[in-house]
Every structure is written in C-alpha cells, then in structure tokens.
Short mmCIF file of C-alpha atoms in Angstrom, two decimals:
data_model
loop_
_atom_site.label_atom_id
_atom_site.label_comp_id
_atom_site.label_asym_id
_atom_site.label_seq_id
_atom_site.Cartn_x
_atom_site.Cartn_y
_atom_site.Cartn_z
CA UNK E 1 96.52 105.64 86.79
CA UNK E 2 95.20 104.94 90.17
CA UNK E 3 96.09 107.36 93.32
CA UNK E 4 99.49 106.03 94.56
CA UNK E 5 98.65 107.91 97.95
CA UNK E 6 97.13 105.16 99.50
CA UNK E 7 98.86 102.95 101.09
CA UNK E 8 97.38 99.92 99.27
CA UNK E 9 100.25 98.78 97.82
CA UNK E 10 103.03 99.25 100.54
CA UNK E 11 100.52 97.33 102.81
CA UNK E 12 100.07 94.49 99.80
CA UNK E 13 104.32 94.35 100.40
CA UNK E 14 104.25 94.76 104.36
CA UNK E 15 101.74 91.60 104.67
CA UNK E 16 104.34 89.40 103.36
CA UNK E 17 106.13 90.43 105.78
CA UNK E 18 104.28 90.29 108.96
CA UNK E 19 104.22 87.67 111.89
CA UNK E 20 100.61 86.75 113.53
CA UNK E 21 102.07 84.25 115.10
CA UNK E 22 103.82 86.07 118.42
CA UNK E 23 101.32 87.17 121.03
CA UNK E 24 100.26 91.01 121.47
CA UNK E 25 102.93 93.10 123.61
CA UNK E 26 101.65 95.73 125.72
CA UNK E 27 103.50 97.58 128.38
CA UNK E 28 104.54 96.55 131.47
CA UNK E 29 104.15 93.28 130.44
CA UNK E 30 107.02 91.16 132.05
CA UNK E 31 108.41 88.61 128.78
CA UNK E 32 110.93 86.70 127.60
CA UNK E 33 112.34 87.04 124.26
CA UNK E 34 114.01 83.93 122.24
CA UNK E 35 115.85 85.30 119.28
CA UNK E 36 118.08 83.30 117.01
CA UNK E 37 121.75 83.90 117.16
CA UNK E 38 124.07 82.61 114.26
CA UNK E 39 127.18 81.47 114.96
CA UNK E 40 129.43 79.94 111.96
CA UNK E 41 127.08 77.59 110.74
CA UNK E 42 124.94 76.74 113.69
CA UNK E 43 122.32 79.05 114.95
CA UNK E 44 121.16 78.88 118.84
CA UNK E 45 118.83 80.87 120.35
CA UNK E 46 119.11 83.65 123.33
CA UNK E 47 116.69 84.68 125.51
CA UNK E 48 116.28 87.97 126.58
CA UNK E 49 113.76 88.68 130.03
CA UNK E 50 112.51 91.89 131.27
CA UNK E 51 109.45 94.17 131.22
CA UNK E 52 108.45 95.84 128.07
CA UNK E 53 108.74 99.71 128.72
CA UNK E 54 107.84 100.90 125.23
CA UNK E 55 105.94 99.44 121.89
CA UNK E 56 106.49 102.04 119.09
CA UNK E 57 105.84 102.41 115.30
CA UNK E 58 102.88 99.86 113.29
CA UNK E 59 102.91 97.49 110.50
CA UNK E 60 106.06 96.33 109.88
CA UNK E 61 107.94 98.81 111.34
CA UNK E 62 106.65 98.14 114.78
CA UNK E 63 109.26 97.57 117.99
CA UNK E 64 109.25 97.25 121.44
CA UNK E 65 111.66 97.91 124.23
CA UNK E 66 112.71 95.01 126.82
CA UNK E 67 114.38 96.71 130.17
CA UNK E 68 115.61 94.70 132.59
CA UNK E 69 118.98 95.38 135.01
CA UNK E 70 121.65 92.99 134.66
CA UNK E 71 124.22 92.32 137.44
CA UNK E 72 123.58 95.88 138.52
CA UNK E 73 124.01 97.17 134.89
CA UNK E 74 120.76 98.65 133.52
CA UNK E 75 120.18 97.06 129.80
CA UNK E 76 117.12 97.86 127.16
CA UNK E 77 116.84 95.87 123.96
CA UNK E 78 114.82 97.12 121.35
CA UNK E 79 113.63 93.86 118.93
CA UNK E 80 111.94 94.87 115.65
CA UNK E 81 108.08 92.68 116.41
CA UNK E 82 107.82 91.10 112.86
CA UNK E 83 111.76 90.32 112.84
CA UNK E 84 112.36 86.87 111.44
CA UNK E 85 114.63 86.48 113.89
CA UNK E 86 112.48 86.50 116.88
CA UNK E 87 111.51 82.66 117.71
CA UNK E 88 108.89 82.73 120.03
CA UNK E 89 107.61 85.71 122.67
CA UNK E 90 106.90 84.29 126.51
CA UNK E 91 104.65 86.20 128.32
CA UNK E 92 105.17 86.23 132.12
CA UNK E 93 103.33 88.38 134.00
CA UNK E 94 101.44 91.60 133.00
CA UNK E 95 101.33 93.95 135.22
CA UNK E 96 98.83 96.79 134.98
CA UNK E 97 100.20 100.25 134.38
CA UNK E 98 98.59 103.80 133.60
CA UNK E 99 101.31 104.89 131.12
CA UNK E 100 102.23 104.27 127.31
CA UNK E 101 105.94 104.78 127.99
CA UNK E 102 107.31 103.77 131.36
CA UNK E 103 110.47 105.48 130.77
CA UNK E 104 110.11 106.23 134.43
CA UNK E 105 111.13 102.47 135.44
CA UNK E 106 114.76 103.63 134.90
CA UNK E 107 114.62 105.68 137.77
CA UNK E 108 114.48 102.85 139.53
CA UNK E 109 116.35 99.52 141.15
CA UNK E 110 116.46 96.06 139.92
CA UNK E 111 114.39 95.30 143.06
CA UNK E 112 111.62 97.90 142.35
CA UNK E 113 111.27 97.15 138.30
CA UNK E 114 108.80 94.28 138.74
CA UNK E 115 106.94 95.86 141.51
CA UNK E 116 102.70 96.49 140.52
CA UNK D 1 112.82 91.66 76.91
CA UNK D 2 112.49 95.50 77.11
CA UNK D 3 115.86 97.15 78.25
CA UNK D 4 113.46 99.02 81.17
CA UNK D 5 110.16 100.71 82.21
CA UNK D 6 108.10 103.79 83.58
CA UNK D 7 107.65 103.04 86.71
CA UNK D 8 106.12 105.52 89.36
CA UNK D 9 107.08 106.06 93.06
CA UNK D 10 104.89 104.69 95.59
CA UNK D 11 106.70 105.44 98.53
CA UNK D 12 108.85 103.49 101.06
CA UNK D 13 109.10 100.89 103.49
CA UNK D 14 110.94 98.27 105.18
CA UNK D 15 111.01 94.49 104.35
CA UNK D 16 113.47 91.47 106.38
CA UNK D 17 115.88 89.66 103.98
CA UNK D 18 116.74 86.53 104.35
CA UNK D 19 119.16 86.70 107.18
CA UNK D 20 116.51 88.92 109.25
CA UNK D 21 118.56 92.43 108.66
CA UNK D 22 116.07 95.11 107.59
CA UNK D 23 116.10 96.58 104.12
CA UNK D 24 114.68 99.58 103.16
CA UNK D 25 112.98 99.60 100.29
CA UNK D 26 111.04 102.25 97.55
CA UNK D 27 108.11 100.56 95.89
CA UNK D 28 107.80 101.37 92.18
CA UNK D 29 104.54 100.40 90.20
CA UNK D 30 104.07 99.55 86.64
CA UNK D 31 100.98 101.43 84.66
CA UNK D 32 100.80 100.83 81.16
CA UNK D 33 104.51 99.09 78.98
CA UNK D 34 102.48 98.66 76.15
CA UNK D 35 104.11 97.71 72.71
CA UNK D 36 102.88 100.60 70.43
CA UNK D 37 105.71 100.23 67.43
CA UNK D 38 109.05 100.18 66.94
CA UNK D 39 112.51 101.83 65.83
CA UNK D 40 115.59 100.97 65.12
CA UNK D 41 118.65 103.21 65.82
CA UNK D 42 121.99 102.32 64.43
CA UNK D 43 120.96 99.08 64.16
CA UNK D 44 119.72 98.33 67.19
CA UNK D 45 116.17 97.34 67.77
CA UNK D 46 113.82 99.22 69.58
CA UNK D 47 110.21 98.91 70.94
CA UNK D 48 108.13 101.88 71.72
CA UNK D 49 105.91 101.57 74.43
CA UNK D 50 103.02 103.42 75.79
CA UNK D 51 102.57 104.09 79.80
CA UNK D 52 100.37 106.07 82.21
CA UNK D 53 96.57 104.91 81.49
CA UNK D 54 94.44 107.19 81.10
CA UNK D 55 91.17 108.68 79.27
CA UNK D 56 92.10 108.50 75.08
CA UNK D 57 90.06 112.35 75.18
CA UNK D 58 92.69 113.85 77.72
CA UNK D 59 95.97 113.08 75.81
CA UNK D 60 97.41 114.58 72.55
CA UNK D 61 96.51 114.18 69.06
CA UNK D 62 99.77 112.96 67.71
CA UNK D 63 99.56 110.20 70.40
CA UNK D 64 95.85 109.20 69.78
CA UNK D 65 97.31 108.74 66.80
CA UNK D 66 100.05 106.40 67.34
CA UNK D 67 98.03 104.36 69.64
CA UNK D 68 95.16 103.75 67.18
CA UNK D 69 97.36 102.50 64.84
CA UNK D 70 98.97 99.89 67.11
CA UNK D 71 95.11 99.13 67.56
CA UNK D 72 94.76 99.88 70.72
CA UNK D 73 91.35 101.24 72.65
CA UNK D 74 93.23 102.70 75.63
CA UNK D 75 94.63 106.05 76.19
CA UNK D 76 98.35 106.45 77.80
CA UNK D 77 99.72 109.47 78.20
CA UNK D 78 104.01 108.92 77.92
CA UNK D 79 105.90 107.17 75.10
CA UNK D 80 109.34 106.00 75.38
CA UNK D 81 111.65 103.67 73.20
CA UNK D 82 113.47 100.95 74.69
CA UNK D 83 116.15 98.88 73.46
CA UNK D 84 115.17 95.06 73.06
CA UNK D 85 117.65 93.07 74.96
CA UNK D 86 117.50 89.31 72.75
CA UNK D 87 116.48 90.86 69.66
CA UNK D 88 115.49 87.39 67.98
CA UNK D 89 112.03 87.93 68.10
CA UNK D 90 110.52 91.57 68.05
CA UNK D 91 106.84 91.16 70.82
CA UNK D 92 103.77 92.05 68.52
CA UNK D 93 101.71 95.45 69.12
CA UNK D 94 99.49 95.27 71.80
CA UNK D 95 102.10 93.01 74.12
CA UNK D 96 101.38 94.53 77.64
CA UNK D 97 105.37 94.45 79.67
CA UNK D 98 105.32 93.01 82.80
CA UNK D 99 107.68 93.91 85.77
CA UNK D 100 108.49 90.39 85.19
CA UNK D 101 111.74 91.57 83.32
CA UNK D 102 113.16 92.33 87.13
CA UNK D 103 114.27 89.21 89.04
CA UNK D 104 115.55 89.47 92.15
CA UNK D 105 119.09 90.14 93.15
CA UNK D 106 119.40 92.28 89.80
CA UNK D 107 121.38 95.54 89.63
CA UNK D 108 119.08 98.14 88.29
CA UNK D 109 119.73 101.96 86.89
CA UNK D 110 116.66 104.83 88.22
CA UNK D 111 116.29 108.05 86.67
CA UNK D 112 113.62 110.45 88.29
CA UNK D 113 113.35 114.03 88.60
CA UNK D 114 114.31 115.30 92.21
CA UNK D 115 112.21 117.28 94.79
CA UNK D 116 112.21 120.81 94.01
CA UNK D 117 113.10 122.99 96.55
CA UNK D 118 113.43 126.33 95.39
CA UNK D 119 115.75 128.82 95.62
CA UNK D 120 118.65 128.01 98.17
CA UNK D 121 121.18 129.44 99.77
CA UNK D 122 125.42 127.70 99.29
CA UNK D 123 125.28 126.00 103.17
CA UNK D 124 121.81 124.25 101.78
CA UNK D 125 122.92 123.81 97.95
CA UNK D 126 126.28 122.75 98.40
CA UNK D 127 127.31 122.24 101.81
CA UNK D 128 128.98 125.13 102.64
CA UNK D 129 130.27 125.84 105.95
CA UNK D 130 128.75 128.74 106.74
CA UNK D 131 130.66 131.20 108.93
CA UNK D 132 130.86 131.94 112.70
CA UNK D 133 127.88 131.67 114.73
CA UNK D 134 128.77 134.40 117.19
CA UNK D 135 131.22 136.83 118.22
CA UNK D 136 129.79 139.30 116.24
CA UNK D 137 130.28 137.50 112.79
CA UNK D 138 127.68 138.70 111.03
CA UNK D 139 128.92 136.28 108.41
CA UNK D 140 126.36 133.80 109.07
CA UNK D 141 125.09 131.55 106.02
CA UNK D 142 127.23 133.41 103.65
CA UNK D 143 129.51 131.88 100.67
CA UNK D 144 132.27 134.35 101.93
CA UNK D 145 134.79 135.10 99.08
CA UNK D 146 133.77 133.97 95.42
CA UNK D 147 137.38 135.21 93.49
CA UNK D 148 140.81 136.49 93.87
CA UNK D 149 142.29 139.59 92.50
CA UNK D 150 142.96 141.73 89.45
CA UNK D 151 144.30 138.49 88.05
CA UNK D 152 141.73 137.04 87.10
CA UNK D 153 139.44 139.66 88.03
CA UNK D 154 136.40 137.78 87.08
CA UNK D 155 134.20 135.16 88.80
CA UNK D 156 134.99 131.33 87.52
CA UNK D 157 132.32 129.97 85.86
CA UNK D 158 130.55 126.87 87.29
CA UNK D 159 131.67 129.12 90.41
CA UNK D 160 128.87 127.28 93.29
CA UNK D 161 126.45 130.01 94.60
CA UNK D 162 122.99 129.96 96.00
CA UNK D 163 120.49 129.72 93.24
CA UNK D 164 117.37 127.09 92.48
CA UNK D 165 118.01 124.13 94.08
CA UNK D 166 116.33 120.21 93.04
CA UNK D 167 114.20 119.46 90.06
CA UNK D 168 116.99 117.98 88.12
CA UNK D 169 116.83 114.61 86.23
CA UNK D 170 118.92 112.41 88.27
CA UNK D 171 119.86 108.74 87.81
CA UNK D 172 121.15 106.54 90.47
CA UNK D 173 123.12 103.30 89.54
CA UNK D 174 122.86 99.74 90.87
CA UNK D 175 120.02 99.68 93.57
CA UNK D 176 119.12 96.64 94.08
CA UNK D 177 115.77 94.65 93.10
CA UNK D 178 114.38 93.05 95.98
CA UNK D 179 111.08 92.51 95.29
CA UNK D 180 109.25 91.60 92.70
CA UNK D 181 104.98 91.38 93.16
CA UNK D 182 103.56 90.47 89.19
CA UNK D 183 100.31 90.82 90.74
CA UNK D 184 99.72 94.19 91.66
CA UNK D 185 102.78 95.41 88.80
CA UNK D 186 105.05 96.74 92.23
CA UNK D 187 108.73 96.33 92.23
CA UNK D 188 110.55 97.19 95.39
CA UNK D 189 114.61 98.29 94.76
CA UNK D 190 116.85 99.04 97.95
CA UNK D 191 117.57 102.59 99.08
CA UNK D 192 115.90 105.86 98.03
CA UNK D 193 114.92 106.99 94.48
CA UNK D 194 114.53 110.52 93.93
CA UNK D 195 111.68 112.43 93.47
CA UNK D 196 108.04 112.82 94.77
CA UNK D 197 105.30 110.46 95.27
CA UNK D 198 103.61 109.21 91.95
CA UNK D 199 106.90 110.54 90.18
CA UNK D 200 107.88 109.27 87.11
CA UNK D 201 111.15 107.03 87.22
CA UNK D 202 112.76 105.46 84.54
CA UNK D 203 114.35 101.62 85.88
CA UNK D 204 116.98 100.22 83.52
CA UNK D 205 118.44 97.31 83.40
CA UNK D 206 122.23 96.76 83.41
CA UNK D 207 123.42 96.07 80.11
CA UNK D 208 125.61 93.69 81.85
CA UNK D 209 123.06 91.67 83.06
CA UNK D 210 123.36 93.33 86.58
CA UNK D 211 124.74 90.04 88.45
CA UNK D 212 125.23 90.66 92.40
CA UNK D 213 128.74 89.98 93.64
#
C-alpha cells in the first residue's frame, strides 16, 4: 500500500478539472469577467468589470475577488478561477500595487478605485 | 460483480459537475480486491477477496495460508466476503476487482471507523447546551440534572453523559459516485466519509441498483 499522504492522487483528480486556458490574475489588475448565465433553455453570458482585490486558495480551489462600485453601490464578486462557467477573462489594465490583498480599495470612491 | 470493496481514504477535494456548481468530493482508492475463494451463506454466493498489499512475511499465518492456496505470490493483509451480485458465473481465483463496479450517478453505502477523539464532555458528545456563561453560574459545560426522584431513584440507562467520544464503525447511506478514475483505482463519492486519512472504508453497493432520482 502506497502512502496516501501525498497528494498524488487528489492532484491526478484536480487536473481534470483545471482550465489553462484563462490568463494569470494578479491583483490590481483591472478585468472583465464573461460568465455564462442560464436562463430556461438558453444560456447568455454576463460580464462582470472591476479590479481584482484578492486571488486566494490553489489548484482547483483557487478564486479571486472582482470589486468594482456600481451606481454608487460598492459590489465584490468572488468567481471560482477553474469554474466551467467562466467564458473568457479580459484583461484591461494592470496596475502595479505593493499589496497581496487590497482590501484597502474599499475605503475608497468609485473615482479613486482605478487610480495607480 | 462484487456487492463492494476496501477502499481507503485519500482525502478531499472539490470537482465542477456538469452544470458548473462545485461538488465536494472524498477520494477513495482501491489496493488489492483479489478473488481468494469463496462461500456461500444461505444460499447466496459469496467471493472472498484479499486487500491491502503488502510483504507475504508481515501478515498472519492463517492468511499466508489462504492466499497460497488461491495461488497467489502476493501478500494482503484484510479478507472480506462479498456477496456476488449476477451469480451466473462465479470470477476464477486470482481475478483482481476493479473500481469499475462504480459507475457514475450510483448510490453507494460507506462504512469507516470515525476519528477518535477521546474522552468528551455532554456539550461536545451530544450537543448539550451547556449552562449560563455568567452571572455567577458556575454551571458552565455541565449536563445539569441526570434523574428525578425517589421514583425512580436510579439513573436511566442509555442516560447521555460525557464519556469516550468517536472511534465507532459508522456507515453512511447513499453518497453519491461521482467519479470514477480505473487508472490510478480512485473513486471519488460526494460529501464526507468518516474516519482518518488511509482509513479503511467499506463502499457497498445498493442492492437496489442505487438509481439517482
């Protein structure tokens, strides 16, 4: 009996699993998300724009956090990065920043998110 | 087909179904489901097979045993009967059992022996409320009263207190298969399976055929 304490076999499963085709999300880098949305039958897709704030977890488990405010409302989506459901990643802008987390952009207003 | 297998815990993580939801998932891996002989109990047929590989100089006598006789050059340290589910044709010694018998979408039984975790107290064991943080309860974690009166003036039996808490052979019904890798002999079922990593679980199938709604 191999050692089941690697993680051989739950990254044999994961692989399946994974997407290598989206581009690599960093923070603070301004993008626009496409996901699919089903409705009834038909399925449309949604796009999503704002600047990534946090990128969390690996493998499969791996998400990232889109902030953006939205008539005044501040809104953060978190989107799994392998999800199915994600149809393509645009990258807009990327704006340097000294942090991991930039939790501190919700401190501030829709007209200072974007500023470098 | 075998009614079920040893399987061992891997450990868990999270795979997209079809519609992009996540599922969590426990990976459980095959070693061994060798045919070693058979049974049969009140008529019904039954295949013992041999699981857990291992050196033939680390395992028991009356086991060497068995597996020589089924002609076999490998050691395996568990036995276990299972029923044969189309009992036309019994599989010949030596038939290695794949996870194969698992398709996905099936409703599967697991038995595994829980964590232990020692000796706990009711709030831990059983759920207990506890008593009043503050006001100077000192009442804290306790099971507060465990009877009545002269009548009966005896504990109930079965009565929950604190005590040794885990290690108990339990068996969870209908997780679903979701997974199925014939390579590397890894199932993965939906949902948690208890026990520790590399712990022995026993995956049945359902005798009714374990059909999804």
């Amino acid at each position: 009996m191999p050692s089941l304490k690697d993680k051989k076999y739950i990254i044999n499963i994961e692989k399946n699993f994974l997407r290598n085709d989206l581009p690599e999300i960093r923070p603070g880098y301004v993008v626009k998300v496409w996901t699919k949305v089903k409705e009834k039958d038909k399925e449309r897709l949604s796009a999503f724009e704002g600047i990534v704030i946090s990128v969390r977890g690996s493998g499969i488990g791996k998400t990232f956090t889109v902030r953006n405010v939205i008539s005044g409302v501040g809104v953060e989506r978190i989107f799994p990065y392998h999800s199915p459901y994600i149809e393509k990643i645009e990258i807009i802008r990327k704006i340097p920043v000294r942090r991991a987390k930039l939790y501190y952009l919700r401190e501030r207003k829709q007209s200072e998110l974007f500023k470098e | 087909m075998v009614s079920g297998l040893i399987m061992h815990k891997v450990g868990m993580t999270r795979i997209f179904g079809q519609d992009g939801e996540v599922i969590p998932v426990t990976l459980l891996k095959l070693s061994g489901g060798v045919v070693v002989g058979y049974k049969e109990v009140k008529g019904e047929k039954r295949v013992i097979l041999a699981f857990d590989e291992c050196k033939l100089k680390n395992i028991p006598k009356p086991i060497v045993g068995i597996i020589k006789k089924a002609g076999l050059d490998k050691g395996f340290r568990t036995l276990k009967e299972f029923a044969l589910l189309n009992e036309s044709e019994l599989p010949p010694l030596g038939t290695k059992m794949s996870v194969d018998i698992f398709s996905v979408g099936e409703l599967v039984d697991v038995t595994g022996i829980s964590k232990g975790r020692g000796f706990q107290g009711v709030v831990k064991r059983w759920g207990f409320g506890g008593g009043p943080a503050s006001h100077g309860s000192m009442s804290h974690r306790r099971p507060g009263s465990i009877g009545q009166k002269t009548e009966p003036g005896r504990v109930w039996k079965g009565k929950k207190m604190a005590g040794h808490m885990g290690m108990q052979t339990i068996t969870i019904k209908n997780l679903q298969v979701v997974y199925v890798d014939k390579e590397n002999e890894v199932i993965a079922v939906k949902g948690s399976v208890p026990g520790w990593i590399g712990g022995r679980i026993i995956v049945k199938k359902k005798k009714s055929g374990g059909k999804t709604q």
